[in-house]
Every structure is written in structure tokens, then in C-alpha cells.
Coordinates of N, CA, C and O in Angstrom, one line a residue:
I1 N 0.8 -1.0 0.1 CA -0.3 0.1 0.1 C 1.1 1.6 0.1 O 1.6 1.2 0.8
E2 N 0.6 2.2 -0.9 CA 1.8 2.8 -1.0 C 0.5 4.4 0.2 O -0.7 4.7 0.0
V3 N 0.9 5.1 0.6 CA 0.4 6.5 1.6 C 1.5 7.9 1.2 O 2.7 7.7 0.9
R4 N 0.3 8.2 0.5 CA 0.9 9.8 -0.2 C 1.1 10.5 1.1 O 0.5 10.5 2.3
G5 N 2.3 11.6 1.0 CA 2.6 12.6 2.0 C 1.7 13.1 2.8 O 0.2 12.8 2.2
G6 N 1.4 13.7 3.9 CA 0.3 14.5 5.1 C 1.0 14.0 6.1 O 1.6 13.0 6.5
S7 N -0.3 13.9 7.3 CA -0.1 13.9 8.4 C -1.0 13.4 8.3 O -1.5 13.3 8.0
F8 N -0.8 11.7 9.7 CA -1.7 11.1 10.2 C -1.3 10.8 11.3 O -0.2 11.0 12.3
P9 N -2.2 10.3 12.4 CA -2.3 10.4 14.0 C -1.5 9.2 14.4 O -1.6 7.9 13.3
G10 N -1.0 9.3 15.1 CA 0.3 7.5 15.4 C -1.3 7.0 16.4 O -2.7 7.0 16.6
G11 N -0.6 6.3 16.7 CA -1.5 4.7 18.0 C -1.7 3.7 16.4 O -2.6 2.8 16.7
L12 N -0.8 3.8 15.4 CA -1.0 3.2 14.5 C -0.3 1.2 14.9 O 0.4 1.1 15.0
V13 N -1.8 0.7 14.9 CA -1.6 -1.1 15.1 C -1.5 -1.8 13.7 O -2.2 -1.4 13.5
I14 N -0.8 -2.2 13.4 CA -0.5 -3.1 12.3 C -0.9 -5.3 12.6 O 0.1 -5.4 13.0
D15 N -1.6 -5.3 12.5 CA -2.3 -6.6 13.2 C -2.0 -7.9 11.8 O -2.6 -9.1 11.7
K16 N -1.4 -6.9 10.1 CA -1.7 -7.5 9.4 C -0.9 -7.9 8.5 O -0.3 -6.9 8.0
P17 N 0.0 -9.2 8.0 CA 0.7 -8.4 7.2 C 0.8 -8.1 5.8 O 0.1 -8.0 5.7
V18 N 1.4 -7.1 5.9 CA 1.0 -5.7 4.9 C 2.7 -4.5 4.4 O 3.0 -4.8 5.6
E19 N 2.8 -4.3 3.3 CA 3.6 -3.2 2.9 C 3.4 -1.7 3.1 O 2.0 -1.8 2.2
L20 N 3.3 -1.4 3.6 CA 3.3 0.7 3.7 C 4.4 1.3 3.1 O 5.3 1.4 4.0
I21 N 4.3 1.7 1.8 CA 5.3 2.5 1.7 C 4.8 4.0 1.6 O 3.8 4.4 0.7
G22 N 5.5 5.0 2.1 CA 5.8 6.3 2.2 C 5.7 6.6 0.8 O 7.3 6.4 0.7
V23 N 5.5 7.9 0.5 CA 5.5 8.3 -0.8 C 5.6 9.7 -0.6 O 4.6 10.7 0.1
D24 N 6.7 10.8 -0.7 CA 6.5 12.0 -0.5 C 6.9 11.9 1.3 O 6.4 13.3 1.4
N25 N 6.9 11.4 2.1 CA 7.4 11.4 3.1 C 6.2 11.5 4.5 O 6.4 13.0 4.9
P26 N 5.2 10.5 4.1 CA 4.3 10.8 4.6 C 4.6 11.0 6.3 O 5.6 10.3 7.2
V27 N 3.7 11.8 7.5 CA 4.5 12.2 8.7 C 3.1 11.3 9.4 O 2.0 11.3 9.8
I28 N 3.1 10.5 10.3 CA 2.8 9.9 11.5 C 3.4 10.4 12.9 O 4.2 10.5 13.2
D29 N 2.5 11.0 13.3 CA 2.4 12.4 15.0 C 1.4 11.7 16.0 O 0.2 11.6 15.9
G30 N 2.4 11.3 17.1 CA 1.2 10.9 17.8 C 1.1 11.9 19.0 O 0.6 11.8 20.1
G31 N 1.6 13.0 18.5 CA 0.9 14.4 19.7 C 1.4 14.3 21.1 O 0.9 14.5 21.9
G32 N 2.3 13.6 21.4 CA 2.9 13.1 22.8 C 2.0 12.3 24.0 O 2.3 12.3 24.8
A33 N 1.6 11.2 23.2 CA 0.8 10.4 24.0 C 0.9 8.7 22.8 O 1.3 8.5 21.5
G34 N 1.4 8.3 23.8 CA 1.9 6.1 23.2 C 3.0 6.3 22.2 O 4.0 7.2 22.0
T35 N 2.7 4.9 22.2 CA 3.9 4.3 20.7 C 2.8 5.0 19.5 O 1.6 4.4 18.9
L36 N 3.2 5.2 18.2 CA 3.5 5.9 17.3 C 2.9 4.2 15.9 O 1.7 4.7 15.7
V37 N 3.6 3.8 16.0 CA 3.5 2.6 15.1 C 4.0 1.2 15.9 O 4.8 0.7 16.0
A38 N 3.0 0.2 16.0 CA 3.0 -1.2 16.6 C 2.7 -2.4 16.0 O 1.6 -2.3 15.2
I39 N 3.8 -2.8 15.9 CA 3.8 -4.2 14.5 C 3.7 -5.1 15.0 O 4.7 -5.8 16.4
K40 N 2.4 -6.4 15.0 CA 2.3 -7.7 15.9 C 1.6 -8.5 14.7 O 1.4 -9.5 15.1
A41 N 1.6 -8.5 13.6 CA 2.3 -9.1 13.3 C 3.0 -9.8 12.1 O 3.5 -8.4 11.8
P42 N 3.7 -10.9 11.7 CA 4.9 -10.9 10.5 C 4.8 -10.7 9.6 O 3.5 -10.2 9.2
D43 N 6.0 -10.5 9.0 CA 6.1 -10.0 7.2 C 5.1 -8.4 6.9 O 4.8 -8.1 6.2
V44 N 5.7 -7.8 7.7 CA 5.2 -6.0 7.7 C 6.3 -5.6 7.3 O 7.6 -5.7 7.9
T45 N 6.1 -4.6 6.5 CA 6.9 -3.5 5.7 C 6.9 -2.1 6.1 O 5.6 -1.9 5.7
L46 N 7.4 -1.6 7.0 CA 7.4 0.3 7.2 C 8.8 0.8 6.6 O 9.7 0.9 7.0
D47 N 8.2 1.5 5.7 CA 9.0 1.6 4.8 C 9.2 3.3 4.3 O 7.8 4.0 3.8
G48 N 9.5 4.2 4.7 CA 9.7 5.4 4.0 C 9.0 6.5 4.8 O 8.2 7.3 4.0
F49 N 8.7 6.8 6.1 CA 7.6 7.7 6.6 C 8.5 8.7 7.6 O 9.4 8.6 7.9
T50 N 8.0 9.5 8.5 CA 8.7 10.1 9.5 C 7.9 10.2 10.4 O 6.2 10.0 10.9
L51 N 8.4 9.6 11.8 CA 7.6 9.6 13.0 C 8.2 10.1 13.8 O 9.1 10.8 14.4
R52 N 7.1 11.3 14.4 CA 7.5 12.1 15.5 C 6.6 12.0 16.9 O 5.5 12.1 16.4
N53 N 6.4 12.9 18.0 CA 5.9 13.1 18.7 C 5.6 12.1 19.6 O 4.0 12.2 20.2
S54 N 6.4 10.8 19.9 CA 6.2 9.7 20.9 C 5.4 10.4 22.0 O 5.8 11.4 22.5
G55 N 4.6 9.5 23.2 CA 4.9 10.2 24.6 C 6.1 9.7 25.3 O 7.1 9.5 24.5
K56 N 6.0 10.0 26.7 CA 7.2 10.1 27.2 C 6.9 9.0 28.5 O 7.8 9.4 29.6
S57 N 6.1 7.7 28.4 CA 6.0 7.0 29.5 C 7.0 5.8 29.2 O 7.4 5.2 28.7
H58 N 8.2 5.9 30.4 CA 9.3 5.0 31.0 C 8.7 3.3 30.8 O 9.0 2.8 30.8
D59 N 7.5 3.4 31.7 CA 6.9 2.5 32.1 C 6.1 1.4 31.0 O 5.9 0.5 31.3
K60 N 5.4 2.5 30.1 CA 4.6 1.9 29.1 C 5.6 1.8 28.0 O 5.4 1.0 26.8
E61 N 7.4 2.1 27.7 CA 8.3 1.7 26.7 C 7.3 3.0 25.4 O 7.6 2.0 25.1
D62 N 7.0 4.0 25.6 CA 6.3 4.8 24.7 C 7.7 4.6 23.6 O 9.1 5.2 23.6
S63 N 6.9 4.2 22.5 CA 8.5 4.5 21.0 C 8.0 5.1 20.1 O 6.8 5.1 19.7
G64 N 8.9 5.1 19.0 CA 8.4 5.2 17.4 C 8.0 4.4 16.6 O 6.9 4.2 15.9
I65 N 8.7 2.9 16.8 CA 8.3 1.7 16.5 C 8.0 0.5 17.5 O 9.9 0.5 17.7
T66 N 7.1 -0.2 17.9 CA 7.2 -1.4 18.2 C 7.1 -2.2 17.4 O 6.1 -2.7 16.5
V67 N 8.1 -3.9 17.5 CA 8.2 -4.6 16.8 C 7.4 -6.0 17.4 O 9.0 -6.3 18.6
D68 N 6.9 -6.5 17.8 CA 6.4 -7.6 18.3 C 6.2 -8.9 17.1 O 5.1 -9.9 17.6
A69 N 6.5 -9.0 16.0 CA 6.4 -10.4 15.4 C 8.1 -10.2 14.6 O 8.7 -9.7 14.6
P70 N 7.8 -11.9 14.0 CA 9.1 -11.9 13.0 C 9.0 -11.4 11.7 O 7.9 -10.9 11.4
R71 N 10.1 -11.0 11.0 CA 10.4 -10.9 9.5 C 9.6 -9.5 9.7 O 9.0 -9.3 8.2
A72 N 10.0 -8.9 10.1 CA 9.3 -7.5 10.1 C 10.3 -6.6 9.1 O 11.4 -6.4 9.9
T73 N 10.1 -5.9 8.4 CA 11.0 -4.7 7.1 C 11.2 -3.3 8.1 O 9.5 -3.1 8.2
V74 N 11.9 -2.8 9.0 CA 11.6 -1.1 9.1 C 12.9 -0.4 8.4 O 13.7 -0.1 9.2
V75 N 12.6 0.4 6.8 CA 13.7 0.8 6.7 C 13.3 1.8 5.8 O 12.1 2.5 5.8
N76 N 14.4 2.9 5.6 CA 13.8 4.7 5.3 C 12.9 5.1 6.1 O 13.1 6.0 5.5
N77 N 13.1 5.6 7.3 CA 12.2 6.0 8.1 C 12.8 6.8 8.7 O 14.1 6.7 9.3
I78 N 12.4 8.2 9.6 CA 13.2 9.4 10.1 C 12.2 9.3 11.4 O 11.0 9.8 11.4
L79 N 12.8 9.3 12.3 CA 12.4 9.4 14.0 C 12.8 10.4 14.9 O 13.7 11.2 14.7
E80 N 11.6 11.1 14.4 CA 11.9 12.9 15.8 C 11.3 12.6 16.7 O 9.7 12.1 16.9
D81 N 11.6 13.3 18.2 CA 10.7 13.6 19.3 C 10.4 11.7 19.9 O 9.4 12.5 20.1
V82 N 11.2 10.7 19.2 CA 10.9 10.2 20.5 C 11.3 9.3 21.5 O 12.1 9.6 21.4
L83 N 10.8 9.1 22.2 CA 11.2 8.4 23.9 C 12.3 6.7 23.5 O 13.8 7.2 23.7
F84 N 11.6 5.8 22.6 CA 12.6 5.2 22.6 C 12.1 4.8 21.0 O 10.8 5.2 20.0
G85 N 13.6 4.7 20.1 CA 13.2 4.6 18.4 C 12.1 3.5 18.0 O 11.1 3.1 17.8
I86 N 13.1 2.4 17.9 CA 12.9 1.2 17.6 C 12.9 0.6 18.7 O 14.2 -0.2 19.1
Y87 N 11.9 -0.5 18.9 CA 11.8 -1.3 20.3 C 11.2 -2.4 20.2 O 10.2 -2.7 19.0

């Protein structure tokens, strides 16, 4: 799936195998709350996004991206103002 530029809210949970390809550097913005993208399915690709403004909770391990499944590909992404980058 190609995602064209723009800004989208964080809190995205990917629970099915999918390829998300960012075109023109779309932004996923958490607004300072929680983890921005949680990958929970195998065989997911996340490529070409800017992820910014995660939450600040150490207890919840707020991150730009959490990967909780095998065979995830996370490439060509920019992480800005996130507590943990990729967890």
C-alpha cells in the first residue's frame, strides 16, 4: 500500500501482513502520547515515513515503532522526538 505525503495520527497497530510504503515522506504524529506504530503481525514492511512525537512514559516504553512479530522490515524512516526509537 502506498501512502502519499501528509500527516496522520499515531497509535497505528498493524495486525496483518502488509507493506506500507511512504511516498513523499508522510508523517505519523503521536501528539506526545503513546507509541506511534506497533507491528504485531509477521511479514510487515514499514518504509519511508517520518514518525514524531511519541509519549514520554518509561513504564509503557513509548516508542516510535515497536516490533512484536517476526520478519518485520523497517527501513528508510525518520524518527523525531521519540522516547525510544525502535523497540
